[in-house]
Amino acid sequence: MRVLVTGGAGFIGSNLVDRLLADGHDVVAVDDLSSGNGDNLARAAESDRFALRVLDICDPALADLATEVRPEVICHLAAQISVRRSVADPMRDARVNVEGTASVLMAAHRGGTRKVVFASSVAVYGRPATIPVPADAPADPRSPYAASKLSGETYLATFRALHGIEYTTLVLSNVYGPRQSPDGEAGVVAIFTDAMIGGTPTVVYGDGTQTRDYVYVDDVVEGFVRACGSRGDGRRFNLGTGIQTTDRRLHSLVADAAGSPDKPGFAQPRMGDLPAMAVDPVPAVEGLGWEPRTDLATGLKQTVEWARSRRR
Ligand SMILES: NC(=O)c1ccc[n+]([C@@H]2O[C@H](COP(=O)([O-])OP(=O)(O)OC[C@H]3O[C@@H](n4cnc5c(N)ncnc54)[C@H](O)[C@@H]3O)[C@@H](O)[C@H]2O)c1
């Protein structure tokens, strides 16, 4: 199969690229390297079944590329990923996440692509009434980022109706693992890991009882690979564990994995942070045969090992 991965130089995208190549597929990654990193694709670059095109997804050249490559599937992960940046600059967020998604769908149309697999976010649920959040929970976007991801979901359904392009939306909870940047706001695991192995202080915002649903990157990649087939056509699934982990517990687990003192500093809670989040993955089990396989302690050990190897 020929797969085009947007955001292929990023954290999740590059792990997906490696997996698709290992499975024997031909892969073209498209990335403007705005937050992604060419180093993430060092292993992929050794394969003659791989190519990286440094390109903004909003560039009309994307459709020309799709016409040339004719990818059977496009995994669309390129995005402006920061909630805070989306609040400060909603126009830029909309350009990449709304206009960019429309551009990817036009490219899919021009390239005769059968299916687009889209990375959405639990942010679309806002402040959910039920936890774990079911995949059919009502959307309640409370940031421009959430609004733009939801808009991306809507565009997928529109292009399916207009042009018959299939889609699966994967709603990702808090993904962690090797290659996650500690610079981003989404990566608390990466931030704790980087600080602990660098011997710098760690901070927990609030009293440490806030919860998140941490899902390991290899499990998320498995979800994308499964969705590249015909299973899950026209559907959306949560990719998470359904398990809530408090910030304080996460700190202890990372400290354990890193062999570091479990002594965070505490700071005022940040405005707009949700008190709790976890998503119900059961429909993905039924619809994609997917389940989260990596327990948090194992995933954190692998993440710490990777972060250490990077510093050597
Ligand atoms: N990491 C998480 O916990 C999480 C949670 C929910 C949803 N997601 C979604 O998963 C996807 C991947 O996220 P990630 O954590 O790997 O982030 P990332 O920043 O590592 O990857 C995003 C990639 O997109 C590229 N990109 C950004 N704008 C682009 C543009 N205009 N044209 C081409 N490339 C562009 C970046 O350079 C980067 O390589 C995103 O769509 C994100 O919204 C991630």
Short mmCIF file of C-alpha atoms and ligand atoms in Angstrom, two decimals:
data_model
loop_
_atom_site.label_atom_id
_atom_site.label_comp_id
_atom_site.label_asym_id
_atom_site.label_seq_id
_atom_site.Cartn_x
_atom_site.Cartn_y
_atom_site.Cartn_z
CA MET A 1 0.00 0.00 0.00
CA ARG A 2 1.14 3.60 -0.66
CA VAL A 3 0.51 5.85 2.33
CA LEU A 4 0.99 9.60 2.62
CA VAL A 5 1.54 10.74 6.21
CA THR A 6 1.08 14.46 6.91
CA GLY A 7 2.99 15.59 9.98
CA GLY A 8 5.31 12.66 9.31
CA ALA A 9 8.32 14.30 10.98
CA GLY A 10 6.41 14.83 14.22
CA PHE A 11 6.16 12.72 17.34
CA ILE A 12 3.27 10.43 16.40
CA GLY A 13 3.69 10.79 12.63
CA SER A 14 7.32 9.61 12.60
CA ASN A 15 6.51 6.59 14.76
CA LEU A 16 3.71 5.79 12.30
CA VAL A 17 6.09 6.17 9.33
CA ASP A 18 8.54 3.68 10.87
CA ARG A 19 5.76 1.17 11.53
CA LEU A 20 4.30 1.46 8.01
CA LEU A 21 7.76 0.92 6.49
CA ALA A 22 8.35 -2.08 8.77
CA ASP A 23 5.05 -3.50 7.54
CA GLY A 24 6.33 -3.25 3.94
CA HIS A 25 4.37 -0.22 2.73
CA ASP A 26 5.61 2.70 0.60
CA VAL A 27 5.48 5.93 2.56
CA VAL A 28 5.67 9.62 1.66
CA ALA A 29 5.85 11.99 4.63
CA VAL A 30 4.77 15.60 4.20
CA ASP A 31 5.91 18.04 6.84
CA ASP A 32 6.90 21.70 6.96
CA LEU A 33 9.21 20.95 9.93
CA SER A 34 7.54 23.73 11.96
CA SER A 35 7.47 21.57 15.09
CA GLY A 36 8.64 18.26 13.66
CA ASN A 37 12.23 17.22 13.34
CA GLY A 38 14.08 15.61 10.45
CA ASP A 39 16.06 13.51 12.97
CA ASN A 40 12.83 11.64 13.77
CA LEU A 41 13.00 10.25 10.24
CA ALA A 42 16.65 9.13 10.32
CA ARG A 43 15.71 5.45 10.33
CA ALA A 44 13.00 5.91 7.69
CA ALA A 45 15.45 7.75 5.42
CA GLU A 46 17.47 4.53 5.10
CA SER A 47 14.57 2.89 3.25
CA ASP A 48 14.17 3.20 -0.53
CA ARG A 49 10.39 2.95 0.07
CA PHE A 50 10.39 6.29 1.89
CA ALA A 51 10.43 9.93 0.84
CA LEU A 52 10.07 13.15 2.81
CA ARG A 53 8.58 16.22 1.13
CA VAL A 54 9.12 19.41 3.10
CA LEU A 55 5.88 21.20 2.33
CA ASP A 56 3.15 23.20 4.05
CA ILE A 57 -0.12 21.22 3.81
CA CYS A 58 -1.87 24.46 2.76
CA ASP A 59 0.38 24.73 -0.31
CA PRO A 60 -1.48 23.86 -3.53
CA ALA A 61 1.61 21.78 -4.43
CA LEU A 62 0.19 19.16 -2.03
CA ALA A 63 -2.48 18.25 -4.58
CA ASP A 64 0.20 17.95 -7.29
CA LEU A 65 2.16 15.66 -5.01
CA ALA A 66 -0.90 13.49 -4.38
CA THR A 67 -1.57 13.35 -8.12
CA GLU A 68 1.99 12.13 -8.64
CA VAL A 69 2.12 9.68 -5.68
CA ARG A 70 -1.50 8.46 -5.81
CA PRO A 71 -1.59 7.35 -2.16
CA GLU A 72 -4.26 4.77 -1.32
CA VAL A 73 -4.47 6.18 2.21
CA ILE A 74 -3.57 9.54 3.73
CA CYS A 75 -2.94 9.61 7.47
CA HIS A 76 -3.48 13.27 8.37
CA LEU A 77 -1.57 14.28 11.49
CA ALA A 78 -0.07 17.65 10.53
CA ALA A 79 -1.54 20.30 12.78
CA GLN A 80 -1.08 23.32 14.94
CA ILE A 81 -1.22 21.30 18.20
CA SER A 82 -1.10 23.92 20.95
CA VAL A 83 -4.35 24.87 22.71
CA ARG A 84 -2.72 27.94 24.23
CA ARG A 85 -1.31 29.11 20.89
CA SER A 86 -4.74 28.61 19.33
CA VAL A 87 -6.23 31.00 21.89
CA ALA A 88 -3.50 33.60 21.25
CA ASP A 89 -3.64 33.25 17.45
CA PRO A 90 -6.88 31.57 16.30
CA MET A 91 -6.28 32.63 12.69
CA ARG A 92 -3.04 30.68 12.45
CA ASP A 93 -4.69 27.68 14.11
CA ALA A 94 -7.56 27.80 11.60
CA ARG A 95 -5.16 28.18 8.68
CA VAL A 96 -3.26 24.99 9.50
CA ASN A 97 -6.06 22.91 11.02
CA VAL A 98 -9.08 23.97 8.94
CA GLU A 99 -7.65 25.23 5.64
CA GLY A 100 -4.90 22.59 5.92
CA THR A 101 -7.42 19.77 6.37
CA ALA A 102 -9.49 21.02 3.41
CA SER A 103 -6.26 21.09 1.38
CA VAL A 104 -5.41 17.51 2.43
CA LEU A 105 -8.91 16.38 1.42
CA MET A 106 -8.62 18.12 -1.96
CA ALA A 107 -5.26 16.39 -2.42
CA ALA A 108 -6.93 13.06 -1.54
CA HIS A 109 -9.58 13.78 -4.18
CA ARG A 110 -6.99 14.68 -6.82
CA GLY A 111 -4.81 11.68 -5.92
CA GLY A 112 -7.63 9.12 -6.12
CA THR A 113 -7.13 8.31 -2.42
CA ARG A 114 -9.53 5.76 -0.97
CA LYS A 115 -9.37 6.88 2.64
CA VAL A 116 -8.15 9.58 5.03
CA VAL A 117 -7.39 8.69 8.64
CA PHE A 118 -7.56 11.80 10.80
CA ALA A 119 -5.99 12.62 14.18
CA SER A 120 -8.56 14.46 16.26
CA SER A 121 -8.35 15.31 19.94
CA VAL A 122 -10.27 14.84 23.18
CA ALA A 123 -10.31 18.65 23.30
CA VAL A 124 -13.45 18.45 21.11
CA TYR A 125 -15.38 17.09 24.13
CA GLY A 126 -14.82 20.26 26.20
CA ARG A 127 -15.92 19.57 29.77
CA PRO A 128 -17.57 16.17 29.37
CA ALA A 129 -20.52 15.11 31.51
CA THR A 130 -19.33 11.49 31.74
CA ILE A 131 -15.86 10.02 32.22
CA PRO A 132 -14.67 7.89 30.51
CA VAL A 133 -16.09 9.95 27.62
CA PRO A 134 -18.01 7.84 25.09
CA ALA A 135 -17.04 8.34 21.43
CA ASP A 136 -20.58 9.58 20.69
CA ALA A 137 -20.48 12.23 23.44
CA PRO A 138 -21.61 15.67 22.22
CA ALA A 139 -18.87 18.01 21.07
CA ASP A 140 -18.32 21.12 23.15
CA PRO A 141 -15.23 22.87 21.77
CA ARG A 142 -13.85 25.42 24.22
CA SER A 143 -10.74 26.53 22.37
CA PRO A 144 -9.99 27.47 18.77
CA TYR A 145 -7.89 24.27 18.62
CA ALA A 146 -10.91 22.15 19.64
CA ALA A 147 -13.10 24.05 17.15
CA SER A 148 -10.61 23.51 14.33
CA LYS A 149 -10.25 19.78 15.08
CA LEU A 150 -14.03 19.43 15.13
CA SER A 151 -14.19 21.31 11.86
CA GLY A 152 -11.67 18.83 10.42
CA GLU A 153 -14.00 15.99 11.46
CA THR A 154 -16.91 17.72 9.72
CA TYR A 155 -14.88 18.23 6.52
CA LEU A 156 -14.15 14.49 6.41
CA ALA A 157 -17.87 13.68 6.39
CA THR A 158 -18.48 16.40 3.79
CA PHE A 159 -15.81 15.07 1.42
CA ARG A 160 -17.14 11.55 1.85
CA ALA A 161 -20.59 12.78 0.79
CA LEU A 162 -19.16 14.92 -2.04
CA HIS A 163 -16.41 12.74 -3.45
CA GLY A 164 -16.78 9.31 -1.80
CA ILE A 165 -13.48 9.59 0.10
CA GLU A 166 -13.71 7.28 3.11
CA TYR A 167 -12.42 8.36 6.49
CA THR A 168 -11.84 7.23 10.04
CA THR A 169 -11.42 9.79 12.81
CA LEU A 170 -9.22 8.77 15.73
CA VAL A 171 -9.78 10.89 18.82
CA LEU A 172 -6.49 10.76 20.69
CA SER A 173 -6.21 11.20 24.45
CA ASN A 174 -2.80 12.12 25.97
CA VAL A 175 -0.26 10.33 23.82
CA TYR A 176 3.26 9.82 25.23
CA GLY A 177 6.41 7.97 24.22
CA PRO A 178 9.72 8.28 22.36
CA ARG A 179 10.18 11.42 20.17
CA GLN A 180 7.63 13.53 22.05
CA SER A 181 9.08 17.00 22.45
CA PRO A 182 9.37 18.35 26.02
CA ASP A 183 8.86 21.84 24.57
CA GLY A 184 5.16 21.34 23.82
CA GLU A 185 2.39 21.86 26.35
CA ALA A 186 0.79 18.50 25.53
CA GLY A 187 3.72 16.43 26.66
CA VAL A 188 3.73 16.34 30.46
CA VAL A 189 5.42 12.92 30.35
CA ALA A 190 8.14 14.36 28.09
CA ILE A 191 8.46 17.41 30.35
CA PHE A 192 8.81 15.33 33.56
CA THR A 193 11.19 12.89 31.86
CA ASP A 194 13.42 15.61 30.45
CA ALA A 195 13.58 17.44 33.79
CA MET A 196 14.23 14.32 35.84
CA ILE A 197 17.05 12.93 33.71
CA GLY A 198 18.52 16.43 33.42
CA GLY A 199 18.30 16.89 37.20
CA THR A 200 16.15 20.04 37.02
CA PRO A 201 13.04 20.73 39.17
CA THR A 202 9.58 19.48 38.19
CA VAL A 203 6.31 21.32 38.76
CA VAL A 204 2.81 19.96 39.29
CA TYR A 205 0.07 22.53 38.69
CA GLY A 206 -2.69 22.49 41.31
CA ASP A 207 -2.84 19.89 44.06
CA GLY A 208 -1.88 16.95 41.82
CA THR A 209 -5.36 15.40 41.66
CA GLN A 210 -6.05 16.45 38.06
CA THR A 211 -6.31 13.33 35.86
CA ARG A 212 -5.46 12.44 32.27
CA ASP A 213 -5.68 9.32 30.12
CA TYR A 214 -2.15 8.39 28.94
CA VAL A 215 -1.88 6.18 25.87
CA TYR A 216 1.44 4.90 24.53
CA VAL A 217 2.49 6.02 21.06
CA ASP A 218 2.98 2.47 19.69
CA ASP A 219 -0.64 1.68 20.64
CA VAL A 220 -1.85 4.83 18.87
CA VAL A 221 0.21 3.88 15.81
CA GLU A 222 -1.44 0.45 15.87
CA GLY A 223 -4.82 2.23 15.77
CA PHE A 224 -3.77 4.20 12.68
CA VAL A 225 -2.48 1.07 10.95
CA ARG A 226 -5.75 -0.75 11.61
CA ALA A 227 -7.78 2.23 10.40
CA CYS A 228 -5.82 2.26 7.09
CA GLY A 229 -7.83 -0.81 6.04
CA SER A 230 -11.57 -0.78 5.46
CA ARG A 231 -12.46 -1.36 9.11
CA GLY A 232 -13.91 1.70 10.70
CA ASP A 233 -14.86 3.42 7.43
CA GLY A 234 -17.03 6.47 8.14
CA ARG A 235 -16.61 6.16 11.90
CA ARG A 236 -14.82 7.88 14.78
CA PHE A 237 -13.14 6.12 17.68
CA ASN A 238 -11.47 7.17 20.89
CA LEU A 239 -7.91 5.96 21.25
CA GLY A 240 -7.24 6.03 24.97
CA THR A 241 -7.14 3.60 27.86
CA GLY A 242 -10.21 4.69 29.85
CA ILE A 243 -7.88 4.89 32.87
CA GLN A 244 -7.43 8.16 34.76
CA THR A 245 -3.97 8.87 36.17
CA THR A 246 -3.47 11.81 38.52
CA ASP A 247 -0.61 14.25 37.91
CA ARG A 248 0.88 13.28 41.27
CA ARG A 249 0.78 9.56 40.42
CA LEU A 250 2.26 10.23 36.98
CA HIS A 251 5.12 12.09 38.65
CA SER A 252 5.80 9.10 40.90
CA LEU A 253 5.74 6.69 37.96
CA VAL A 254 8.14 8.80 35.87
CA ALA A 255 10.42 9.21 38.92
CA ASP A 256 10.36 5.45 39.33
CA ALA A 257 11.22 4.85 35.68
CA ALA A 258 14.00 7.46 35.78
CA GLY A 259 15.35 6.48 39.21
CA SER A 260 14.87 10.08 40.35
CA PRO A 261 13.54 11.64 43.56
CA ASP A 262 9.76 11.87 43.61
CA LYS A 263 9.64 15.47 44.87
CA PRO A 264 7.68 17.82 42.62
CA GLY A 265 7.17 21.51 43.34
CA PHE A 266 3.56 22.67 43.29
CA ALA A 267 2.23 25.77 41.51
CA GLN A 268 -1.14 27.44 41.06
CA PRO A 269 -3.52 25.51 38.77
CA ARG A 270 -3.47 26.84 35.20
CA MET A 271 -6.57 28.59 33.93
CA GLY A 272 -8.71 26.45 31.65
CA ASP A 273 -7.14 23.12 32.64
CA LEU A 274 -9.73 20.34 32.89
CA PRO A 275 -9.95 18.62 36.28
CA ALA A 276 -10.31 15.15 34.76
CA MET A 277 -10.20 13.31 31.44
CA ALA A 278 -10.35 9.75 30.19
CA VAL A 279 -12.03 8.31 27.10
CA ASP A 280 -13.90 5.11 26.45
CA PRO A 281 -11.96 2.96 23.97
CA VAL A 282 -14.50 0.11 23.78
CA PRO A 283 -15.97 1.03 20.35
CA ALA A 284 -12.41 0.90 18.92
CA VAL A 285 -12.07 -2.60 20.33
CA GLU A 286 -15.25 -3.62 18.50
CA GLY A 287 -14.76 -1.50 15.36
CA LEU A 288 -11.02 -1.80 14.75
CA GLY A 289 -10.02 -4.78 16.89
CA TRP A 290 -7.78 -2.25 18.68
CA GLU A 291 -6.89 -2.14 22.33
CA PRO A 292 -4.28 -0.31 24.36
CA ARG A 293 -1.65 -2.95 25.17
CA THR A 294 1.11 -1.00 26.90
CA ASP A 295 0.67 -0.38 30.61
CA LEU A 296 1.83 3.01 31.83
CA ALA A 297 4.86 1.76 33.82
CA THR A 298 6.22 -0.15 30.79
CA GLY A 299 5.59 2.74 28.39
CA LEU A 300 7.29 5.19 30.75
CA LYS A 301 10.32 2.92 31.08
CA GLN A 302 10.67 2.86 27.29
CA THR A 303 10.21 6.63 27.10
CA VAL A 304 12.91 7.25 29.73
CA GLU A 305 15.30 4.84 27.95
CA TRP A 306 14.78 6.73 24.68
CA ALA A 307 15.27 10.13 26.35
CA ARG A 308 18.52 8.90 27.94
CA SER A 309 19.82 7.49 24.66
CA ARG A 310 19.18 10.84 23.00
CA ARG A 311 21.37 12.64 25.53
CA ARG A 312 24.32 10.27 25.09
N1 LIG B 1 0.28 14.20 21.23
C1 LIG B 1 -0.94 14.11 21.72
O1 LIG B 1 -1.14 13.81 22.90
C2 LIG B 1 -2.14 14.37 20.83
C3 LIG B 1 -3.42 14.32 21.41
C4 LIG B 1 -4.53 14.56 20.60
C5 LIG B 1 -4.37 14.81 19.23
N2 LIG B 1 -3.11 14.86 18.71
C6 LIG B 1 -2.99 15.15 17.26
O2 LIG B 1 -2.07 14.23 16.68
C7 LIG B 1 -1.37 14.85 15.62
C8 LIG B 1 0.13 14.68 15.80
O3 LIG B 1 0.52 15.32 17.00
P1 LIG B 1 1.99 15.19 17.61
O4 LIG B 1 1.85 15.13 19.08
O5 LIG B 1 2.75 14.16 16.89
O6 LIG B 1 2.55 16.65 17.28
P2 LIG B 1 3.86 17.12 16.50
O7 LIG B 1 3.93 18.61 16.64
O8 LIG B 1 5.04 16.34 16.94
O9 LIG B 1 3.50 16.74 15.01
C9 LIG B 1 2.81 17.59 14.13
C10 LIG B 1 3.61 17.68 12.86
O10 LIG B 1 2.92 18.47 11.90
C11 LIG B 1 3.85 19.31 11.26
N3 LIG B 1 3.12 20.48 10.75
C12 LIG B 1 2.54 21.47 11.46
N4 LIG B 1 1.97 22.37 10.64
C13 LIG B 1 2.20 21.92 9.37
C14 LIG B 1 1.86 22.41 8.09
N5 LIG B 1 1.18 23.56 7.93
N6 LIG B 1 2.25 21.71 7.00
C15 LIG B 1 2.96 20.56 7.13
N7 LIG B 1 3.30 20.05 8.34
C16 LIG B 1 2.93 20.72 9.44
C17 LIG B 1 4.87 19.67 12.31
O11 LIG B 1 6.12 20.10 11.78
C18 LIG B 1 4.99 18.34 13.05
O12 LIG B 1 5.98 17.51 12.48
C19 LIG B 1 -1.83 16.31 15.60
O13 LIG B 1 -2.86 16.42 14.62
C20 LIG B 1 -2.41 16.52 16.98
O14 LIG B 1 -3.41 17.52 16.99
C21 LIG B 1 -1.99 14.66 19.47
#
